[in-house]
CSV table of C-alpha atoms in Angstrom, one decimal:
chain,number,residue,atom,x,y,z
I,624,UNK,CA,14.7,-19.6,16.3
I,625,UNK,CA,14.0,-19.9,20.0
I,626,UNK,CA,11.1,-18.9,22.4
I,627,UNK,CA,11.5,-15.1,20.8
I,628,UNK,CA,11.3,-14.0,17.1
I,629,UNK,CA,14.7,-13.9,15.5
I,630,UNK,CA,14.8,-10.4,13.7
I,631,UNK,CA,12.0,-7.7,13.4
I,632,UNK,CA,8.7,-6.8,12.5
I,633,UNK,CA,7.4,-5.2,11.0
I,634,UNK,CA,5.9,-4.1,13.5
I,635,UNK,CA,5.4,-0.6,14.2
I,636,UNK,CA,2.3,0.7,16.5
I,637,UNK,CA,2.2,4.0,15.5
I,638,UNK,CA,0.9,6.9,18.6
I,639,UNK,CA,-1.7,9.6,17.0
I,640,UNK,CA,0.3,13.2,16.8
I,641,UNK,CA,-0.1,15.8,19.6
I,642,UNK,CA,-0.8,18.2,17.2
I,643,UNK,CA,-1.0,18.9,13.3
I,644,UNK,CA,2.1,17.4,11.7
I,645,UNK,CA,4.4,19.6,10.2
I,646,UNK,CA,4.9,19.9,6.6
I,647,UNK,CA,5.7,17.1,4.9
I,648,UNK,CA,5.6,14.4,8.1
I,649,UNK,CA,2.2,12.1,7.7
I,650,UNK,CA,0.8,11.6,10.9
I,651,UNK,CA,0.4,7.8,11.7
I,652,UNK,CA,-3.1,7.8,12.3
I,653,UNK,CA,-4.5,9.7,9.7
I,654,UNK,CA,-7.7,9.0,8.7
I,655,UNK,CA,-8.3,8.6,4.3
I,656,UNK,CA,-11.8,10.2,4.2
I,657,UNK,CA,-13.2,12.5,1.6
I,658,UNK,CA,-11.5,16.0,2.1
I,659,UNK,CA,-14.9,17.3,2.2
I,660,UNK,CA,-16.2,15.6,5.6
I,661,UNK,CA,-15.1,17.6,8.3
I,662,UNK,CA,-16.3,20.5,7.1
I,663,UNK,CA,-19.6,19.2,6.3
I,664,UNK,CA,-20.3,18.1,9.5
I,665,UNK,CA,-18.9,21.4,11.4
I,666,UNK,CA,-20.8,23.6,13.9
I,667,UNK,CA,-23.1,26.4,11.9
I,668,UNK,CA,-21.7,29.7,12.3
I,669,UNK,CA,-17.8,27.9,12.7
I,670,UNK,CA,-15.1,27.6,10.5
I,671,UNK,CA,-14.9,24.6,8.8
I,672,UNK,CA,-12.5,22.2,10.3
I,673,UNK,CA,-9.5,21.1,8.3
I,674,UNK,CA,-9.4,17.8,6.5
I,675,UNK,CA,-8.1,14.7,7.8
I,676,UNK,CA,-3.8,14.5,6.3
I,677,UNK,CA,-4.0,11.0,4.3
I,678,UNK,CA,-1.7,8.1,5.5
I,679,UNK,CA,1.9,8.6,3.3
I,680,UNK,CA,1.8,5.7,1.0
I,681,UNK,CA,5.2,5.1,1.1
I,682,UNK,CA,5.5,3.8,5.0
I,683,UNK,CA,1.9,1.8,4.8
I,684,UNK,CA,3.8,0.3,2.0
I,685,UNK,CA,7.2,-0.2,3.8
I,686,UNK,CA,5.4,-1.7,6.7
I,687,UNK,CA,3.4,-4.4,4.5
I,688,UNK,CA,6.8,-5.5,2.8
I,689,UNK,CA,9.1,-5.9,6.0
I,690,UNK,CA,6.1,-7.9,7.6
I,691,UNK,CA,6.1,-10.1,4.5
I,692,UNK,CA,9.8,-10.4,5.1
I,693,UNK,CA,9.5,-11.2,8.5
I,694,UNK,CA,6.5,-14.1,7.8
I,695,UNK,CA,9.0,-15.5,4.8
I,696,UNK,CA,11.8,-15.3,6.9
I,697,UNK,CA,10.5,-17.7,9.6
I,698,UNK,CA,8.8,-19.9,6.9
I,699,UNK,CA,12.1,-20.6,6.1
I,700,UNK,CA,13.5,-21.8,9.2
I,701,UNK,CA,12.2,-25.2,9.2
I,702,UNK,CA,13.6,-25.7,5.5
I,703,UNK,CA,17.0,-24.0,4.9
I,704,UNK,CA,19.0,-26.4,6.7
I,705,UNK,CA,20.5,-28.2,3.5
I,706,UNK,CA,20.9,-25.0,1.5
I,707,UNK,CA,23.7,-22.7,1.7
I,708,UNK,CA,21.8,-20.1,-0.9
I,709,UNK,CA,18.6,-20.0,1.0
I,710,UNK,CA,20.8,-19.8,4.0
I,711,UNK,CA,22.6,-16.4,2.6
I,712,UNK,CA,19.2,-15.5,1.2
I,713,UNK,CA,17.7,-15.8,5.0
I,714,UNK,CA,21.0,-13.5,6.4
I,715,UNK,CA,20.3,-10.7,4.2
I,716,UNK,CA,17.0,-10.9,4.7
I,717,UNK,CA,17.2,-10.9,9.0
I,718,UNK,CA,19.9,-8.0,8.1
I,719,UNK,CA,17.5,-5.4,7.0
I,720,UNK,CA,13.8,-6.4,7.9
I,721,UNK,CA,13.4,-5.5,11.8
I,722,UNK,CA,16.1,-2.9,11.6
I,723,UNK,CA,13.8,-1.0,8.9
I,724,UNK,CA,10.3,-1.9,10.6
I,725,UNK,CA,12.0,-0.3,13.8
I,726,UNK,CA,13.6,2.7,12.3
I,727,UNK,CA,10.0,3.3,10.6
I,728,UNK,CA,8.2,2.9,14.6
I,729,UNK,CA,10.9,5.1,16.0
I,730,UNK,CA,10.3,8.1,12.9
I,731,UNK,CA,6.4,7.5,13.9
I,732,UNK,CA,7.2,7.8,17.7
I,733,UNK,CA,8.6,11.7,17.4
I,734,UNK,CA,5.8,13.0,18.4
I,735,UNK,CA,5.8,10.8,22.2
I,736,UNK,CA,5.6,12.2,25.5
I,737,UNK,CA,4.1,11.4,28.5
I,738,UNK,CA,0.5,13.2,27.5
I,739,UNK,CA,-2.6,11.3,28.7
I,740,UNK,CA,-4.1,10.5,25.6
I,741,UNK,CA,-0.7,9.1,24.6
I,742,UNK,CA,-0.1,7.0,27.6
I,743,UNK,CA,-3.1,5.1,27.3
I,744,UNK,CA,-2.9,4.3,23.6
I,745,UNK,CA,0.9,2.6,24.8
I,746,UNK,CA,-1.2,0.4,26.9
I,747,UNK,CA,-4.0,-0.6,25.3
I,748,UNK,CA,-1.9,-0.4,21.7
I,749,UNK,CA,1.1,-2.3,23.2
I,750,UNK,CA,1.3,-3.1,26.6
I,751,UNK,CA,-2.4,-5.5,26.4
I,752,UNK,CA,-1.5,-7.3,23.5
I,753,UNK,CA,1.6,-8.6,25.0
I,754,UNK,CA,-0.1,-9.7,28.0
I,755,UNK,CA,-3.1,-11.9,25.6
I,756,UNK,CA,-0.4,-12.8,23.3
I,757,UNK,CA,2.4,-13.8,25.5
I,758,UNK,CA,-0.5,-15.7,27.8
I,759,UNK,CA,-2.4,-17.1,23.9
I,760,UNK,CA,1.4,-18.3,23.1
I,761,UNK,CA,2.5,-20.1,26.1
I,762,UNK,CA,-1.1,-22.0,25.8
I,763,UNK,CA,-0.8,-23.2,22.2
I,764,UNK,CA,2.4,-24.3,23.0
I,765,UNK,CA,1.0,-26.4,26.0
I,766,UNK,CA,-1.4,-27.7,23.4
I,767,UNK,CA,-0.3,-28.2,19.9
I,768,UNK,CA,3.6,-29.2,21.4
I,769,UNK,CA,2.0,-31.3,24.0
I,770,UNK,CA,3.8,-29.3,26.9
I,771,UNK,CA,2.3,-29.1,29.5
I,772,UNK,CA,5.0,-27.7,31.3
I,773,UNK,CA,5.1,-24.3,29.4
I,774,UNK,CA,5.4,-21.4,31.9
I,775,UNK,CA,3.5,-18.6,31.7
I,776,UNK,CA,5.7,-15.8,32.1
I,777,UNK,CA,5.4,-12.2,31.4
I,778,UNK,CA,9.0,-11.8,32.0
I,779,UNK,CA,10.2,-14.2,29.3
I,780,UNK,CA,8.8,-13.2,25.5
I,781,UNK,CA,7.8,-16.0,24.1
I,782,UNK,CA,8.6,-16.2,20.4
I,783,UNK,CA,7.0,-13.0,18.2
I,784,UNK,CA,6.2,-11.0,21.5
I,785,UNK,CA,9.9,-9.8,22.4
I,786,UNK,CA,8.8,-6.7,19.7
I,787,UNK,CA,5.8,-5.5,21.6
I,788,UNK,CA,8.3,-5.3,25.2
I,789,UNK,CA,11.1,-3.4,22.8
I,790,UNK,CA,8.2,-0.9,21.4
I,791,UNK,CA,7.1,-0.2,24.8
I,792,UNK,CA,10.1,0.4,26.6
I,793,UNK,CA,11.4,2.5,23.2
I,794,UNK,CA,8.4,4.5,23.5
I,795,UNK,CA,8.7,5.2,26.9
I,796,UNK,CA,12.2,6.1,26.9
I,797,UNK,CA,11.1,8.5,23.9
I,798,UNK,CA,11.2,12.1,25.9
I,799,UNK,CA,14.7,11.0,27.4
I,800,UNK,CA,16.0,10.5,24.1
I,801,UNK,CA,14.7,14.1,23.2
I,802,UNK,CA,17.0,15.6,25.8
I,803,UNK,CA,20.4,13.6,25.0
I,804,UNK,CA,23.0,16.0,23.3
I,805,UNK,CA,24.4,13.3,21.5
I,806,UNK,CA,21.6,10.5,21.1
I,807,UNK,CA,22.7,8.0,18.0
I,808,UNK,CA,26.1,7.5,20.0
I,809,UNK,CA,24.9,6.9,23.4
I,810,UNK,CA,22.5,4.2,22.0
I,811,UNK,CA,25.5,2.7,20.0
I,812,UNK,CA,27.1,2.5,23.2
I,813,UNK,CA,24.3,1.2,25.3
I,814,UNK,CA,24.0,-1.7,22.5
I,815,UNK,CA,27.7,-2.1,22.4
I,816,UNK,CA,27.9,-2.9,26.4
I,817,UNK,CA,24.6,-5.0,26.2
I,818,UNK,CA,26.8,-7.3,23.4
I,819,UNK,CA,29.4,-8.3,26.1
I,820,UNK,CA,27.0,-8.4,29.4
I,821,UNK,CA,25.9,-11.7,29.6
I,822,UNK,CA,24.5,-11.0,32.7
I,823,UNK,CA,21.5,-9.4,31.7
I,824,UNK,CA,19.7,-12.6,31.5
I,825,UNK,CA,16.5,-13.2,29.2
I,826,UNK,CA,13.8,-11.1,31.7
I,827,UNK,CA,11.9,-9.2,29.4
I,828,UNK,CA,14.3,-10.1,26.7
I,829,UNK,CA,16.3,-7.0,27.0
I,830,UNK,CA,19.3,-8.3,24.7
I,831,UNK,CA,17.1,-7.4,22.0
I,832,UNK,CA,15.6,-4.3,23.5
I,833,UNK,CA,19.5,-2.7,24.1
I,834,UNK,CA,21.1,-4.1,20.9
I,835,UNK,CA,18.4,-2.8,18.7
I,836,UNK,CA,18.2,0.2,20.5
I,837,UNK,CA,20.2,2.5,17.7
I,838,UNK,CA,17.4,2.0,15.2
I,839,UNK,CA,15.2,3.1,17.2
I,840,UNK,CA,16.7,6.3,18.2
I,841,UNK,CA,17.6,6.8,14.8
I,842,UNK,CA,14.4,6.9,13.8
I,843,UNK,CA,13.2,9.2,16.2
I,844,UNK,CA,15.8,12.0,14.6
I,845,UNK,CA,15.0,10.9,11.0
I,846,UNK,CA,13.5,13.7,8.9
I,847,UNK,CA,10.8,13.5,5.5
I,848,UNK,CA,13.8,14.7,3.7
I,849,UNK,CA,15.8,11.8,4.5
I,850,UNK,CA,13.3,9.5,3.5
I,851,UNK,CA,12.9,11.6,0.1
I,852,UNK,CA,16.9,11.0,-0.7
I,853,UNK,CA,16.7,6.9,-0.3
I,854,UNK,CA,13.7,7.0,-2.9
I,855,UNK,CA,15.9,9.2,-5.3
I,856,UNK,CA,16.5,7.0,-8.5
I,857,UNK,CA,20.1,6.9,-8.1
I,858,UNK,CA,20.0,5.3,-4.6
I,859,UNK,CA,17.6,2.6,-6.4
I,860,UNK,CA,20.0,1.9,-8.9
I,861,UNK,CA,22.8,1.5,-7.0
I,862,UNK,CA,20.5,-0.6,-5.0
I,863,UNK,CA,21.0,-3.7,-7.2
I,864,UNK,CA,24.7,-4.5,-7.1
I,865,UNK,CA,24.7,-3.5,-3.3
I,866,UNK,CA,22.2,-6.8,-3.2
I,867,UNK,CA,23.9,-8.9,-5.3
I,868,UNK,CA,27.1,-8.1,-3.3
I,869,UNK,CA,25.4,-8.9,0.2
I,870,UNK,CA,24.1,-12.1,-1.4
I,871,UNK,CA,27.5,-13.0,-2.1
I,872,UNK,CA,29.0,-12.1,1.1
I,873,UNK,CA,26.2,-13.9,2.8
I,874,UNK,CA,27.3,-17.1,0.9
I,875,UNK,CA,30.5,-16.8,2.1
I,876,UNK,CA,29.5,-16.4,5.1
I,877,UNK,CA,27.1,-19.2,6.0
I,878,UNK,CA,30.1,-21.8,7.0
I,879,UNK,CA,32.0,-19.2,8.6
I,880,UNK,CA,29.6,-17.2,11.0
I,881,UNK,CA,26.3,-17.9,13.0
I,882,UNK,CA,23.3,-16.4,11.7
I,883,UNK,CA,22.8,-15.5,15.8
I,884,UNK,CA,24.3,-12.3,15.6
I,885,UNK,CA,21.6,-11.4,13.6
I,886,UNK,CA,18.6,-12.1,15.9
I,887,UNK,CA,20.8,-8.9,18.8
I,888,UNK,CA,19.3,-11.9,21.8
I,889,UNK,CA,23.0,-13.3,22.4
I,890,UNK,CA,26.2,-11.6,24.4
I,891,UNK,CA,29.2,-12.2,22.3
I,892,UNK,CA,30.3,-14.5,25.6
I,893,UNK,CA,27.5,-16.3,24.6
I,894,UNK,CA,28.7,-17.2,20.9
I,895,UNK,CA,31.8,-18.0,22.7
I,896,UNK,CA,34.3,-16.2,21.2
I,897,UNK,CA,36.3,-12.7,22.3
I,898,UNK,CA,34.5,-10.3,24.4
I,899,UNK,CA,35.8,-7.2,22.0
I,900,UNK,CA,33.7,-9.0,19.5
I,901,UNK,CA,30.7,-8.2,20.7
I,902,UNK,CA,31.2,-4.0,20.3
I,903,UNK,CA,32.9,-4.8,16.8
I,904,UNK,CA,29.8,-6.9,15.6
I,905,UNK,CA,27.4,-4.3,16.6
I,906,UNK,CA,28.9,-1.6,14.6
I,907,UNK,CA,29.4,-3.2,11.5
I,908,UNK,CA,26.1,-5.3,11.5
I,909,UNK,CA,24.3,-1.2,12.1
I,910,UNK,CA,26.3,-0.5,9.4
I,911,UNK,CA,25.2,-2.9,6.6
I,912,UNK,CA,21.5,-3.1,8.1
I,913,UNK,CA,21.6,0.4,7.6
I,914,UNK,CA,22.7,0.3,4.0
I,915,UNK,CA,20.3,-3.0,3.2
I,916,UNK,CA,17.8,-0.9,4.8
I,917,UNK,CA,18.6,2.2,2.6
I,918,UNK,CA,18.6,-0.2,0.0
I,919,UNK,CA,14.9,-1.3,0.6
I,920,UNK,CA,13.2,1.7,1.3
I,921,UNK,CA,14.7,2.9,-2.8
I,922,UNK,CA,12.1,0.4,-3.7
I,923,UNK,CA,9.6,0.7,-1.6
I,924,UNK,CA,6.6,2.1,-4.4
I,925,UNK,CA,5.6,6.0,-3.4
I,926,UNK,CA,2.7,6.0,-4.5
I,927,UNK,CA,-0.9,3.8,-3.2
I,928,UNK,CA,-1.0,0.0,-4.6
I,929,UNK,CA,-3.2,-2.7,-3.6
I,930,UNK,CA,-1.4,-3.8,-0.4
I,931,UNK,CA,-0.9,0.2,0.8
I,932,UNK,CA,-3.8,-0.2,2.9
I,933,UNK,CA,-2.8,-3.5,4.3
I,934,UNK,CA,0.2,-1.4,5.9
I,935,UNK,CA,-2.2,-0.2,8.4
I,936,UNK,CA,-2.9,-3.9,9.7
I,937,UNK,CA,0.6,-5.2,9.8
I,938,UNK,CA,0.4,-5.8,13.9
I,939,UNK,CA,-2.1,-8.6,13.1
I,940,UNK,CA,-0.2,-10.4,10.6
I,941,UNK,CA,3.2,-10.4,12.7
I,942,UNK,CA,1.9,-11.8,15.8
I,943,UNK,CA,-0.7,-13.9,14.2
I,944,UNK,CA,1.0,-15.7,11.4
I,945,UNK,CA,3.2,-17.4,14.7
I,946,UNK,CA,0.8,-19.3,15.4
I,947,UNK,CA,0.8,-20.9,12.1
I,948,UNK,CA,4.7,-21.0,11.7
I,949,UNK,CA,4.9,-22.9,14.6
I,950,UNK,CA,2.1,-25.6,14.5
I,951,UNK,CA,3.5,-26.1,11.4
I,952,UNK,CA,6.7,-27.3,13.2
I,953,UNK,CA,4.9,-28.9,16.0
I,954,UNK,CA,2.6,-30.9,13.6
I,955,UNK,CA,5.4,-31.7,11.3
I,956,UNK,CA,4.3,-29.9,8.4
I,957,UNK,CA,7.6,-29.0,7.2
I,958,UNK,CA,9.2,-32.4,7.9
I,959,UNK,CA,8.1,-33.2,4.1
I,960,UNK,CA,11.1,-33.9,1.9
I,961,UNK,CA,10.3,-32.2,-1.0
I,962,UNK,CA,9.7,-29.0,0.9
I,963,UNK,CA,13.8,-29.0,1.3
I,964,UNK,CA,13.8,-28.8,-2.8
I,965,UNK,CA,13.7,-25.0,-4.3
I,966,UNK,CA,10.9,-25.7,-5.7
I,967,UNK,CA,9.2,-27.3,-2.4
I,968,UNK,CA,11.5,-23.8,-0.4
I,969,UNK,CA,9.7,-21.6,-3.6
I,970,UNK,CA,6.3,-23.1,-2.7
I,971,UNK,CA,6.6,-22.1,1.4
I,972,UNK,CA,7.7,-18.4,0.6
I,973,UNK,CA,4.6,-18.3,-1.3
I,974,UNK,CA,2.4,-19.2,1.4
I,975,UNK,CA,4.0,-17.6,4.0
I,976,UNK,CA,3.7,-14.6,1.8
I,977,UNK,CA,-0.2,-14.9,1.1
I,978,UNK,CA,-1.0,-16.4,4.7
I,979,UNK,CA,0.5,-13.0,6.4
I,980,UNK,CA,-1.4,-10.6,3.6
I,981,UNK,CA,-4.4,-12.5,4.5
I,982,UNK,CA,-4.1,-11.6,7.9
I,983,UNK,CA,-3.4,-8.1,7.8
I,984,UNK,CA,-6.7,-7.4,5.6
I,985,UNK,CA,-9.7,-5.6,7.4
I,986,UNK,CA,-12.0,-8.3,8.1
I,987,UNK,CA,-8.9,-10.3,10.3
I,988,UNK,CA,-8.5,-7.3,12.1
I,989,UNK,CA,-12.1,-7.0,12.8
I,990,UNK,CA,-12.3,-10.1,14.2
I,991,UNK,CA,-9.2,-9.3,16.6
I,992,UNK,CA,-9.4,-5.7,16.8
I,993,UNK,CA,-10.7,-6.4,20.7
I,994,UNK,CA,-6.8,-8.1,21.3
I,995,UNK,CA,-5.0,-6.1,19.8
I,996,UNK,CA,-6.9,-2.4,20.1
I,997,UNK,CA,-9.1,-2.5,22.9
I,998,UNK,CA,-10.6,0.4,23.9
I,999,UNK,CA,-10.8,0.0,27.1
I,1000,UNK,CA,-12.4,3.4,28.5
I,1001,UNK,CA,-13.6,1.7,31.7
I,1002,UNK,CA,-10.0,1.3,32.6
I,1003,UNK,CA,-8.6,5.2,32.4
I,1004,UNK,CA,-10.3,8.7,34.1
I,1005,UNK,CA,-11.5,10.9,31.8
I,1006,UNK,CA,-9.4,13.5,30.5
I,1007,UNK,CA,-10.1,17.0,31.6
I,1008,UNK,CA,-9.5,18.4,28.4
I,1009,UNK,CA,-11.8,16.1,27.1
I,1010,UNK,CA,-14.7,16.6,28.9
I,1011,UNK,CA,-14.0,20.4,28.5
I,1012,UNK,CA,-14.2,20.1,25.0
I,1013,UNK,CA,-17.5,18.2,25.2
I,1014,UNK,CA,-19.3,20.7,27.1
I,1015,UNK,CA,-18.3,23.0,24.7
I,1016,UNK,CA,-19.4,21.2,22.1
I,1017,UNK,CA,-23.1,20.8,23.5
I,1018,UNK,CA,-23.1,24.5,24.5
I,1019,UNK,CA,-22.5,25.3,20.7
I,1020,UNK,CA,-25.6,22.1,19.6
């Protein structure tokens, strides 16, 4: 990898609805109390209000597994250099994980416009953690790689942060996206033109932000129903050979083409080769993540499980666990020789895996809940509608 993450993540930020979901769409920000709350605590003489929709298992789930991809993926970095399995392993991997993490933040994004509310939960949700994180990553570097001479740029993502610019400039674009006749195509073109435009230079890292694009917009359009048919049993079934024949193909692969085209941050100009293959590469690389990604949500589990809740926390461990990855690299931790063995490669995806589930529990986000969710009401105006609602509220008290 570079100065940006080589996807991903996991991670999706998901906006609160305008309004109740409709049937069968979970609203991101759904709170699990007891169905029995609202209405105990309701206005006498009022009807009782409606309980809170539970969070859908199923994404909280989704979200926890591609961020444990994501933390695995650039655990093995530093160690797959002398193995062509891990190497294929590491292809498949980067194939699916940030394509699905983004399709599930575009689906969770439907409900985006440019409402007050909504605006100011982009900014203090997205748009202020990449400022501390960009600022908190260009300083560790200064420190733990001894470099001073790290700038501190907000124009150039530094490592994991290149997701937080994407998500806001997705999110923004969200109405716009609503209005297109013809949306899925348009994106596939937009990406296909950012693969041979080398030109576009690294501000704001906007490779990545075009060539990922598609997912994005597909997500916005994606229905429960769709969801429903990639869990069916068949699709899980069939599942298994489609892995084992990626696997394959990824072995074949590893001599023969750069794991680059993976990470969307490079024109085809750039890999030096043919322009054309920069349009070609993009369709056929949306096309297997697509299918890989089909392939992972079949196995996703439906219903709650230990790690559902850590779903909601999934922010934290994709921009924390960084920090780790790379003073590990700086500090020489994976320089070890026995760590380039499978069973020294077995032991790293093991911590990697633990490490980012630690960081996505409760207490971690807690402790940086004022980083990555900041309130920040001394910052906005006070809705109308709020304040409207308040007064009627102490009228009724």
């Amino acid at each position: 990898m570079t100065n940006s993450l080589r996807p991903q993540g996991p991670l999706g930020i998901p906006l609160p609805p305008a309004r109740q979901p409709t049937r069968g769409v979970p609203g991101p920000r759904s709170s699990p109390a007891s169905p029995g709350a609202d209405a105990a605590s309701a206005a006498p003489g009022t009807a009782p209000a409606k309980p809170a929709k539970q969070r859908d298992a199923f994404f909280d789930n989704a979200k926890y597994l591609a961020i444990v991809l994501v933390a695995i993926g650039h655990s093995w970095e530093p160690v797959k250099s002398h193995s062509r399995a891990l190497e294929a392993l590491y292809t498949v991997v980067y194939a699916f994980h940030m394509p699905a993490f983004i399709l599930i933040s575009g689906y969770f994004s439907r409900g985006f416009d440019m409402r007050a509310d909504r605006l100011k939960r982009l900014v203090t949700g997205v748009a202020v953690p990449y400022v501390v994180f960009e600022v908190a990553y260009s300083l560790f570097t200064r420190w733990a790689d001894d470099d001073p001479g790290q700038a501190i740029s907000l124009l150039d993502p530094l490592y994991l942060t290149w997701f937080l610019v994407a998500l806001f400039v997705w999110r923004l674009t969200t109405p716009l996206w609503k209005l297109v006749r013809w949306p899925l195509p348009v994106a596939l073109l937009i990406a296909m033109l950012a693969s041979v435009s080398p030109d576009i230079g690294d501000d704001l890292d906007l490779q990545r932000v075009l060539q990922f694009l598609p997912f994005f917009v597909l997500g916005l359009y994606m229905k429960p129903e769709h969801f429903q048919l990639m869990r069916r049993r068949e699709v899980r079934i069939l599942s298994v050979p489609v892995f084992a024949a990626a696997l394959a193909v990824g072995y074949w692969a590893v001599p023969r083409m750069s794991t680059g085209w993976f990470y969307h941050r490079d024109s085809a100009q750039e890999f030096g080769v043919p322009w054309w293959t920069g349009p070609v590469m993009v369709l056929v690389l949306f096309a297997c993540s697509l299918l890989l990604t089909a392939c992972f949500f079949s196995w996703v589990p439906r219903r709650r499980t230990w790690f559902t809740a850590l779903g909601a926390g999934t922010l934290y461990g994709y921009l924390l666990h960084g920090f780790l990855i790379k003073g590990g690299v700086y500090w020489g931790w994976f320089d070890r020789g026995w760590l380039h063995e499978p069973l020294g490669q077995a032991f790293v995806t093991l911590v990697a895996a633990t490490v980012v589930t630690l960081l996505c529990t409760p207490p971690v986000q807690r402790v940086f809940r004022f980083a990555m969710e900041p309130r920040m009401a001394w910052a906005f105006k006070r809705d109308a509608t709020e304040i409207a609602r308040e007064r009627v509220g102490a009228g009724r008290s």
